[in-house]
XYZ file of C-alpha atoms in Angstrom:
657
model
C 189.418 36.754 55.537
C 188.280 40.218 56.322
C 187.364 42.621 53.443
C 188.472 46.140 53.533
C 185.536 48.048 52.059
C 186.626 51.656 52.392
C 190.351 51.939 53.070
C 190.904 54.662 54.758
C 203.441 53.531 41.937
C 207.063 54.518 39.206
C 210.386 53.264 37.960
C 213.535 53.567 39.944
C 217.072 52.292 39.809
C 217.463 48.552 39.625
C 218.134 47.360 43.260
C 217.187 44.166 44.979
C 213.395 43.881 44.908
C 213.100 46.747 42.296
C 212.647 45.782 38.608
C 214.361 47.660 35.821
C 212.326 49.565 33.265
C 212.585 46.806 30.870
C 211.295 44.193 33.125
C 208.281 46.361 34.086
C 207.314 46.667 30.434
C 206.876 43.034 30.189
C 203.968 43.326 32.600
C 201.795 45.121 30.064
C 198.542 43.316 29.639
C 197.904 43.091 25.997
C 194.615 41.255 26.307
C 193.118 43.830 28.662
C 194.056 47.338 27.586
C 191.782 50.056 29.018
C 190.668 53.145 27.186
C 193.680 55.390 27.790
C 193.832 58.829 29.099
C 194.632 61.794 26.694
C 197.813 62.848 28.454
C 200.853 61.206 26.680
C 203.078 62.090 29.648
C 200.670 60.674 32.276
C 202.692 57.547 33.206
C 206.049 59.252 33.150
C 204.742 61.978 35.471
C 203.340 59.489 37.865
C 206.595 57.519 37.825
C 208.612 60.692 38.661
C 206.311 61.634 41.500
C 206.260 58.198 42.953
C 210.054 57.802 42.845
C 210.277 60.807 45.144
C 207.950 59.200 47.612
C 209.664 55.848 47.596
C 211.712 56.410 50.904
C 208.481 57.037 52.733
C 206.825 54.033 51.224
C 209.758 51.832 52.292
C 209.456 53.000 55.899
C 205.666 52.282 55.906
C 206.233 48.795 54.520
C 208.889 48.155 57.098
C 206.624 49.212 59.905
C 204.432 46.105 59.165
C 207.363 44.039 60.556
C 206.566 41.444 57.970
C 209.713 39.506 56.901
C 208.849 40.573 53.268
C 206.432 42.989 51.814
C 205.812 44.401 48.317
C 203.741 47.167 46.641
C 202.848 47.482 42.951
C 201.147 50.152 40.978
C 199.142 49.393 37.687
C 198.452 52.290 35.371
C 196.871 51.996 31.950
C 197.287 48.175 31.751
C 200.890 47.919 32.973
C 202.701 47.342 36.250
C 204.622 50.578 36.102
C 206.176 50.547 39.575
C 207.145 47.842 41.995
C 209.023 48.017 45.237
C 209.699 45.289 47.842
C 211.410 45.164 51.258
C 212.639 42.130 53.175
C 212.860 38.431 52.283
C 210.591 35.635 51.347
C 212.049 33.165 53.815
C 213.679 33.469 57.290
C 216.149 30.940 58.597
C 215.597 29.726 62.028
C 211.844 30.488 62.351
C 210.318 27.391 63.971
C 206.864 26.084 63.465
C 204.038 27.719 65.154
C 204.102 27.124 68.910
C 207.764 25.988 68.905
C 210.831 27.843 69.844
C 213.049 28.207 66.775
C 216.660 29.226 66.497
C 217.364 32.891 66.295
C 215.867 34.168 62.978
C 218.272 35.509 60.396
C 217.363 36.547 56.900
C 218.331 34.749 53.765
C 219.753 36.807 50.935
C 216.733 35.983 48.729
C 214.860 39.268 48.501
C 211.226 39.581 47.625
C 210.752 40.540 43.914
C 207.985 40.847 41.383
C 208.038 36.951 40.890
C 207.763 36.084 44.546
C 204.519 34.103 45.089
C 202.371 35.063 48.080
C 198.998 33.675 49.212
C 196.371 36.471 48.667
C 193.600 34.928 50.815
C 190.253 36.700 50.393
C 191.354 38.565 47.343
C 190.592 35.157 45.703
C 186.857 36.083 46.010
C 186.958 38.368 42.926
C 188.074 35.402 40.824
C 185.221 33.213 42.018
C 182.772 36.004 41.378
C 184.141 36.534 37.843
C 183.864 32.762 37.247
C 180.172 32.763 38.374
C 179.297 35.671 36.052
C 181.155 33.968 33.260
C 178.794 30.974 33.627
C 175.840 33.460 33.792
C 176.897 35.081 30.582
C 176.837 31.637 28.925
C 173.294 31.207 30.017
C 174.194 28.350 32.462
C 172.891 30.020 35.609
C 171.108 33.140 36.804
C 172.380 35.284 39.712
C 168.851 35.215 41.018
C 168.528 31.376 40.934
C 167.841 29.944 44.261
C 171.122 28.383 45.339
C 169.361 25.140 46.001
C 168.631 24.875 42.258
C 172.297 23.936 41.876
C 172.975 22.678 45.352
C 170.141 20.324 46.281
C 171.689 19.770 49.709
C 170.296 23.230 50.600
C 166.653 22.393 49.834
C 165.931 21.375 53.421
C 167.272 24.484 55.100
C 165.132 25.981 57.875
C 165.163 29.733 57.355
C 164.980 32.124 60.239
C 161.454 33.426 59.516
C 158.496 32.123 57.616
C 158.693 34.902 55.045
C 162.462 34.576 54.361
C 163.395 34.255 50.702
C 165.518 31.313 49.554
C 169.222 32.006 49.259
C 170.181 33.074 45.783
C 173.503 32.888 43.928
C 173.554 36.660 44.236
C 173.090 36.500 47.952
C 176.191 34.135 48.300
C 178.390 36.446 46.043
C 177.388 39.636 47.898
C 177.477 38.466 51.566
C 173.783 38.887 51.902
C 172.901 35.250 52.481
C 171.872 35.696 56.049
C 174.717 33.395 57.219
C 176.933 34.744 60.013
C 180.271 36.431 59.840
C 182.676 33.586 60.361
C 186.231 34.969 60.282
C 187.231 33.277 63.433
C 186.598 29.757 62.089
C 186.755 30.027 58.302
C 190.559 30.051 57.875
C 190.959 26.598 59.370
C 188.014 25.184 57.391
C 189.741 25.940 54.118
C 191.441 22.515 53.748
C 188.156 20.683 54.453
C 187.260 17.768 52.169
C 184.125 17.668 50.142
C 182.903 14.774 52.325
C 183.283 16.813 55.454
C 181.553 19.781 53.838
C 178.715 17.470 52.929
C 178.529 16.335 56.495
C 178.079 19.990 57.781
C 175.392 20.777 55.263
C 173.523 17.592 56.034
C 172.727 18.878 59.508
C 171.383 22.244 58.026
C 172.594 25.801 58.772
C 171.813 28.382 61.328
C 171.083 31.901 60.136
C 171.875 35.254 61.750
C 169.432 37.278 59.544
C 166.930 36.648 56.879
C 168.578 36.403 53.455
C 168.786 39.559 51.520
C 168.323 42.022 54.486
C 171.781 42.644 55.819
C 175.462 42.400 54.991
C 177.537 39.817 56.915
C 180.934 38.687 55.778
C 180.265 35.028 55.530
C 182.995 32.965 54.055
C 180.635 29.993 54.015
C 178.781 31.844 51.434
C 181.650 31.940 49.177
C 182.455 28.333 49.856
C 178.858 27.581 48.661
C 179.328 29.952 45.666
C 182.462 27.909 44.660
C 180.436 24.758 44.913
C 177.779 26.336 42.552
C 180.564 27.116 40.034
C 181.730 23.444 40.405
C 178.287 21.916 39.840
C 177.292 24.216 36.953
C 180.581 23.938 35.107
C 181.230 20.186 35.836
C 184.765 20.783 37.025
C 186.122 21.986 40.307
C 185.940 25.734 40.796
C 189.701 25.709 41.073
C 190.038 24.189 37.650
C 187.364 26.380 36.098
C 189.032 29.529 37.334
C 192.433 28.361 36.107
C 191.117 27.259 32.637
C 188.793 30.185 31.951
C 190.421 33.137 33.726
C 194.084 32.575 34.710
C 195.401 30.928 31.539
C 193.716 33.316 29.042
C 195.209 36.126 31.009
C 198.671 34.657 30.986
C 198.646 34.283 34.749
C 200.933 31.226 34.741
C 202.356 31.777 38.213
C 198.972 31.853 39.809
C 197.998 28.561 41.415
C 195.761 26.930 44.047
C 198.169 24.356 45.350
C 200.983 25.989 47.315
C 203.130 22.870 47.038
C 203.292 23.439 43.273
C 205.008 26.929 43.690
C 208.721 26.655 42.857
C 210.875 26.979 46.069
C 212.884 29.726 44.487
C 209.787 31.901 44.243
C 207.657 30.974 47.224
C 207.158 33.445 50.083
C 206.965 31.439 53.348
C 204.218 32.630 55.761
C 205.061 33.817 59.252
C 203.406 34.840 62.486
C 204.867 36.595 65.436
C 202.971 35.354 68.572
C 200.683 32.450 69.517
C 197.903 31.054 67.372
C 197.197 32.467 63.981
C 193.482 32.691 64.831
C 192.309 36.284 64.525
C 190.164 36.002 67.606
C 193.360 36.484 69.659
C 193.767 39.946 68.248
C 195.770 40.989 65.200
C 198.073 43.252 67.200
C 199.348 40.283 69.266
C 201.267 38.942 66.282
C 203.661 41.863 66.310
C 204.681 41.646 69.886
C 207.169 38.790 69.354
C 210.502 39.588 67.777
C 211.040 36.011 66.669
C 208.709 35.079 63.851
C 207.570 31.498 63.565
C 206.556 29.876 60.263
C 202.850 29.341 60.122
C 201.352 25.963 58.886
C 200.242 26.136 55.267
C 196.482 25.487 54.847
C 195.724 22.982 52.183
C 193.723 23.584 48.957
C 190.228 22.000 49.929
C 186.598 22.317 49.633
C 186.607 25.879 50.929
C 189.390 26.979 48.551
C 187.105 29.632 46.954
C 187.176 31.761 50.141
C 190.889 32.434 49.800
C 193.066 29.701 48.287
C 194.914 31.459 45.488
C 198.684 31.953 45.360
C 200.064 34.568 42.951
C 202.996 36.823 42.248
C 202.957 40.615 41.946
C 203.716 40.421 38.239
C 200.878 37.965 37.738
C 198.397 39.813 39.951
C 199.073 43.046 38.011
C 197.446 41.358 35.057
C 194.279 40.736 37.048
C 194.308 44.379 38.287
C 194.719 45.642 34.699
C 191.952 43.249 33.496
C 189.520 44.683 36.126
C 190.454 48.237 35.307
C 190.025 47.678 31.576
C 186.315 47.115 32.009
C 185.971 50.894 32.442
C 184.539 52.930 30.850
C 181.664 51.415 28.861
C 182.533 51.589 25.168
C 181.992 50.151 21.658
C 185.279 48.227 21.355
C 184.752 44.494 20.694
C 184.602 42.216 23.700
C 187.278 39.894 22.242
C 189.855 42.571 22.921
C 189.068 42.700 26.631
C 189.744 39.284 28.158
C 187.711 36.236 29.097
C 184.816 37.833 30.872
C 182.580 40.504 29.490
C 183.412 44.087 30.563
C 179.818 44.705 31.620
C 180.008 41.704 33.895
C 183.354 42.831 35.563
C 181.679 46.260 36.057
C 178.713 44.409 37.623
C 180.900 42.620 40.163
C 182.433 46.057 41.053
C 179.059 47.733 41.580
C 177.226 47.944 44.879
C 174.996 44.988 45.658
C 174.591 45.290 49.460
C 174.972 48.598 51.349
C 176.917 48.293 54.662
C 176.880 51.867 56.111
C 178.864 55.057 56.629
C 181.912 55.493 58.793
C 183.580 58.708 59.855
C 186.709 59.600 61.860
C 189.854 61.717 61.828
C 193.368 60.757 60.723
C 196.420 61.577 62.871
C 196.614 65.006 61.085
C 193.053 65.825 62.139
C 191.766 65.382 58.544
C 188.147 64.212 58.460
C 187.783 60.748 56.757
C 184.227 59.724 55.742
C 183.474 56.480 53.954
C 180.197 55.100 52.636
C 179.566 51.862 50.677
C 179.155 48.187 50.892
C 179.843 45.065 48.902
C 179.612 44.181 45.213
C 180.490 40.541 44.242
C 183.921 39.678 45.405
C 184.761 43.406 45.819
C 184.243 46.083 48.404
C 182.688 49.225 46.829
C 182.810 52.622 48.523
C 183.150 56.367 48.099
C 185.102 58.667 50.371
C 186.237 62.327 50.662
C 188.771 62.009 47.911
C 187.588 59.356 45.476
C 183.985 58.838 44.227
C 184.596 55.251 43.126
C 186.846 52.910 45.135
C 186.867 49.097 44.572
C 188.895 47.122 47.017
C 189.524 43.920 48.881
C 191.865 42.696 51.483
C 193.071 39.232 52.267
C 194.385 37.501 55.433
C 195.342 33.980 56.327
C 197.872 32.435 58.756
C 201.234 33.632 57.356
C 199.924 36.220 54.763
C 198.189 39.530 54.308
C 197.324 41.501 51.193
C 195.223 44.387 49.896
C 194.218 45.774 46.512
C 192.619 49.144 45.721
C 191.252 50.016 42.314
C 190.327 53.563 41.135
C 188.417 52.557 37.924
C 187.530 56.190 36.917
C 191.173 57.050 37.236
C 192.725 54.083 35.536
C 194.861 53.194 38.533
C 195.244 50.238 40.878
C 197.671 49.592 43.746
C 198.199 46.361 45.666
C 200.348 45.059 48.502
C 201.405 41.559 49.624
C 203.240 40.565 52.831
C 204.239 37.222 54.446
C 202.970 37.927 57.986
C 199.582 36.929 59.313
C 196.901 39.442 58.439
C 199.434 42.128 57.564
C 198.628 43.574 54.200
C 200.461 46.986 54.000
C 197.259 48.949 53.417
C 198.778 52.134 54.762
C 201.381 52.090 52.132
C 198.768 51.585 49.404
C 196.678 54.606 50.544
C 199.789 56.676 51.120
C 200.750 56.193 47.542
C 197.408 56.888 45.840
C 196.691 59.863 48.089
C 200.071 61.450 47.391
C 199.439 61.013 43.590
C 195.946 62.611 44.018
C 197.389 65.510 46.038
C 199.712 66.278 43.126
C 196.842 66.149 40.636
C 198.407 63.210 38.708
C 195.401 60.820 38.696
C 192.432 62.902 37.671
C 189.102 61.300 36.665
C 188.887 60.109 33.174
C 186.940 62.702 31.049
C 183.518 61.744 29.940
C 183.455 61.585 26.167
C 181.269 64.202 24.512
C 178.191 62.509 22.998
C 176.851 63.479 19.657
C 173.567 64.380 21.410
C 175.223 67.120 23.497
C 177.342 68.264 20.597
C 174.167 68.780 18.423
C 172.320 70.439 21.227
C 175.271 72.871 21.812
C 175.271 73.761 18.026
C 171.557 74.394 18.068
C 171.758 76.769 21.086
C 174.521 78.716 19.373
C 172.214 79.010 16.234
C 169.329 80.325 18.386
C 171.698 82.880 20.001
C 172.566 84.215 16.728
C 168.944 84.221 15.273
C 165.957 83.016 17.271
C 163.505 80.644 15.311
C 160.378 79.561 17.197
C 159.851 76.666 14.882
C 163.346 75.466 15.351
C 163.074 75.989 19.042
C 160.004 73.787 19.242
C 162.069 70.924 17.521
C 165.014 71.362 19.916
C 163.218 71.643 23.194
C 161.151 69.188 25.132
C 157.432 69.509 24.601
C 157.037 70.297 28.245
C 159.683 73.113 28.187
C 157.174 75.932 27.742
C 155.481 75.027 31.011
C 158.513 76.656 32.681
C 159.592 79.209 30.156
C 157.726 80.367 27.062
C 159.588 80.631 23.842
C 158.761 84.310 23.858
C 160.576 84.581 27.269
C 163.479 82.452 25.943
C 163.737 84.739 22.887
C 163.924 87.776 25.103
C 166.598 86.081 27.324
C 168.763 85.127 24.238
C 168.460 88.643 22.810
C 169.737 90.169 25.995
C 172.756 87.713 25.911
C 173.335 88.626 22.256
C 173.439 92.342 22.938
C 175.879 91.841 25.902
C 178.214 89.405 24.196
C 177.958 89.707 20.430
C 178.445 86.613 18.224
C 179.346 83.390 20.018
C 181.026 80.148 18.988
C 181.622 76.711 20.533
C 184.957 77.634 21.882
C 187.864 75.150 22.444
C 186.766 71.465 22.328
C 187.851 71.177 26.001
C 185.379 73.904 26.978
C 182.577 71.320 26.958
C 182.640 69.057 30.097
C 180.098 66.286 29.849
C 178.754 64.719 33.075
C 177.180 61.982 30.952
C 175.821 61.404 27.591
C 172.807 63.723 28.248
C 174.122 66.327 30.638
C 177.024 68.703 30.653
C 178.247 72.279 30.656
C 180.207 74.337 28.160
C 181.803 77.774 27.992
C 180.884 79.475 24.721
C 183.423 81.915 23.364
C 181.911 85.290 22.409
C 183.031 88.585 20.964
C 182.742 90.093 24.522
C 183.535 87.587 27.268
C 181.800 84.207 27.260
C 178.674 82.395 28.227
C 178.444 79.429 30.552
C 175.857 76.996 29.296
C 174.453 74.093 31.393
C 172.069 71.753 29.722
C 170.183 68.468 30.362
C 168.662 66.406 27.530
C 165.633 64.152 27.593
C 165.565 60.443 26.822
C 163.508 60.933 23.645
C 164.929 59.925 20.295
C 166.217 62.324 19.182
C 167.180 63.750 22.540
C 165.733 67.122 23.240
C 166.671 69.944 25.673
C 164.741 69.761 28.807
C 166.626 72.425 30.836
C 168.972 75.192 29.727
C 170.916 77.663 31.960
C 172.962 80.404 30.325
C 175.086 82.725 32.530
C 177.340 85.613 31.427
C 181.102 85.629 31.847
C 181.947 89.306 31.283
C 184.654 91.211 33.178
C 183.253 92.344 36.506
C 183.095 96.036 37.410
C 185.879 97.470 39.568
C 183.316 97.759 42.504
C 182.409 93.988 42.180
C 186.120 93.125 42.242
C 186.699 95.409 45.256
C 183.856 93.847 47.165
C 185.069 90.361 46.399
C 188.495 91.357 47.806
C 186.879 92.595 50.978
C 184.828 89.448 51.393
C 187.994 87.340 51.023
C 189.635 89.466 53.662
C 186.791 88.647 56.083
C 187.720 85.017 55.712
C 191.088 85.673 57.269
C 190.033 88.393 59.833
C 186.471 89.296 60.493
C 186.117 93.139 60.563
C 182.926 94.812 61.828
C 183.390 97.801 59.450
C 183.858 95.701 56.329
C 181.121 93.365 57.314
C 178.683 96.305 57.730
C 179.357 97.235 54.118
C 178.825 93.776 52.733
C 175.949 92.928 55.071
C 173.893 96.025 55.795
C 171.377 94.103 58.011
C 172.546 93.140 61.539
C 170.814 89.674 61.258
C 172.673 89.000 58.010
C 175.996 90.010 59.591
C 175.497 87.547 62.439
C 174.701 84.668 60.152
C 177.487 85.600 57.708
C 180.076 85.617 60.449
C 179.271 82.016 61.346
C 179.317 81.042 57.642
C 182.663 82.685 57.078
C 184.197 81.140 60.178
C 183.055 77.674 59.128
C 184.418 78.216 55.583
C 187.833 79.459 56.972
C 188.105 76.404 59.232
C 187.194 73.926 56.517
C 189.133 75.453 53.553
C 192.066 77.300 55.167
C 193.663 80.336 53.813
C 192.403 81.446 50.341
C 194.064 83.409 47.479
C 192.983 86.375 45.433
C 189.406 86.078 44.021
C 189.541 85.099 40.338
C 186.473 86.213 38.169
C 184.406 83.373 36.769
C 180.842 84.423 35.959
C 179.528 87.950 35.814
C 177.010 90.228 34.006
C 179.672 92.869 34.339
C 177.751 95.321 36.526
C 175.491 93.771 39.207
C 176.507 90.194 39.801
C 179.709 88.269 39.835
C 180.979 84.817 40.955
C 184.603 84.506 41.791
C 186.764 81.345 42.472
C 188.867 81.319 45.587
C 191.803 78.899 45.530
C 192.154 77.691 49.069
C 194.422 75.414 51.052
C 191.737 72.612 51.385
C 189.439 72.889 48.316
C 188.191 75.882 46.311
C 185.228 78.159 47.156
C 182.918 80.102 44.966
C 182.244 83.663 46.178
C 179.148 85.429 44.746
C 178.567 89.171 45.107
C 175.253 90.807 43.959
C 174.242 94.539 43.927
C 170.802 95.944 44.051
C 171.503 97.794 40.758
C 174.124 99.018 38.431
C 173.959 102.535 39.797
C 176.969 104.189 41.638
C 176.758 103.334 45.344
C 174.171 100.613 44.933
C 173.610 98.572 48.069
C 174.978 95.025 48.288
C 172.049 92.565 48.119
C 173.912 89.299 48.524
C 177.388 87.871 49.364
C 177.557 84.125 49.424
C 180.184 81.433 49.872
C 179.879 77.830 48.599
C 182.187 74.985 47.944
C 183.241 74.954 44.284
C 182.250 71.979 41.996
C 185.137 69.561 41.762
C 186.609 70.643 45.025
C 186.703 68.615 48.338
C 183.828 66.393 49.024
C 184.117 66.585 52.782
C 184.754 69.506 55.147
C 187.918 69.658 57.131
């Protein structure tokens, strides 16, 4: 039942396990369409790139040694790519612990309608059900759990000052109950009476509630019981009625015996007991798989009881992604749970920590994050927002990774104990990212920023102190007087001439109140960075304006020499760029570190410059871009270099090599 918190996709010809274009189109989720990206060729370009990667993906899936495995990619509300390897059932695989006849594969290949058990990926459904009840006013996430589960009222907490367990604690693995992966799997079929018997003796805590993360399946078993008590029906029935059926997930069920035999993926193990305490790697040592016993749908079903098909699960992935970004569209177009509530489940509730390491290629991998509610939430060197979960039970393994700000989700399913195909999932999305095919969704330009840009352009053309007082925050003059601002704008007007807003794409919003734009002027341009206040109407609290004029030949030459130092440190060139010996020593270390982290860099491209004494150039490098800044003491011929600086460019790599 482990959760992967920081794991660290395209049409093809119709072959066994690969749907045709027409069958994939059926997977569009009409009830959960996200705000789409502007590029009309986005999906087709992703499809083309992924098709080229398919041979590698197949090899990665086959390395799991699962009898059958599948991968699916959801983009903009549809399952646009699906690929499967292997079969859903193996002939001759005896029960666990028994010697079976030699295993041979049936001809029934895994396809998009094959039903797997997804284990702990069930938890996102239970969390969504709990928030659905919250949104109806039937519970609060900060309710003590004992309000709905009186059997918890007599608990003896680990310290006198421990808070009572809340519903939020249960959903975010912050209940203070211990990690229980070694025992939880086999408790899933437990009867309600047996569960009552356990609770009647009280519980033992590992930590005080609300202080640490521990992956406690018992917490989700209790959360499922909360849903049952509040709704008046079993959690399984509530999820089915309120979530699965409205989304058209007709192949998704709790009772494995109800899965049609022609679609069911049988679950297998490769060695010994299915208990994870024996070591996940041991399952793969035995060439003869055995069929694992199927755990029944019981009182602990909310920890991992769901069965679903790739086609059905793609609807759930699309539904989750459709919650982003926040927008004005009516809620009734988005599905059975409010978009804000889905975003809440995907947002960090309990921090876990930071992990760092290197992949086989030597690339640094850094992850930080924790748990939301039914979802792992993290950031890494590539992606600022990763929402994920894995699932594992005897006979099955699965993984899902959502990139909400890129409108992309990928999932894998396999019928081998605790084998989820996570490497294939990450291989896919990282390859798409390497090719620039899944950029972040652009932040819409708010009317506040649009109005502020127009006012700045107006002040550039003709300064009006009264209008400036209306535009700027009342505290602005504490940092720059309007007289000084007028002088600054006059200098820019002299250097650039008349300026306009430029192309619509020239304004990049970070959020509704902060962004930067490139103004188009008669001579060059002006880079504008502004932040607005929360007042109504919003006012400008900070304003940076930098020239983008063609740099002088000397600035261009100095930038070229600085770039050469990255590849080969030369004492003569260094002496020209860094006249002081102490500066040269420090610069040599800085340049060596930049070369190591970013690799070889191309010719400097001018970005910002006053034309004579200062310029910032962009260096396109193998592993993320650099900004190179060169400053001179004055505009006079032969002026001394006052500064040469290297820094990672905005939007580049978020981790060093």
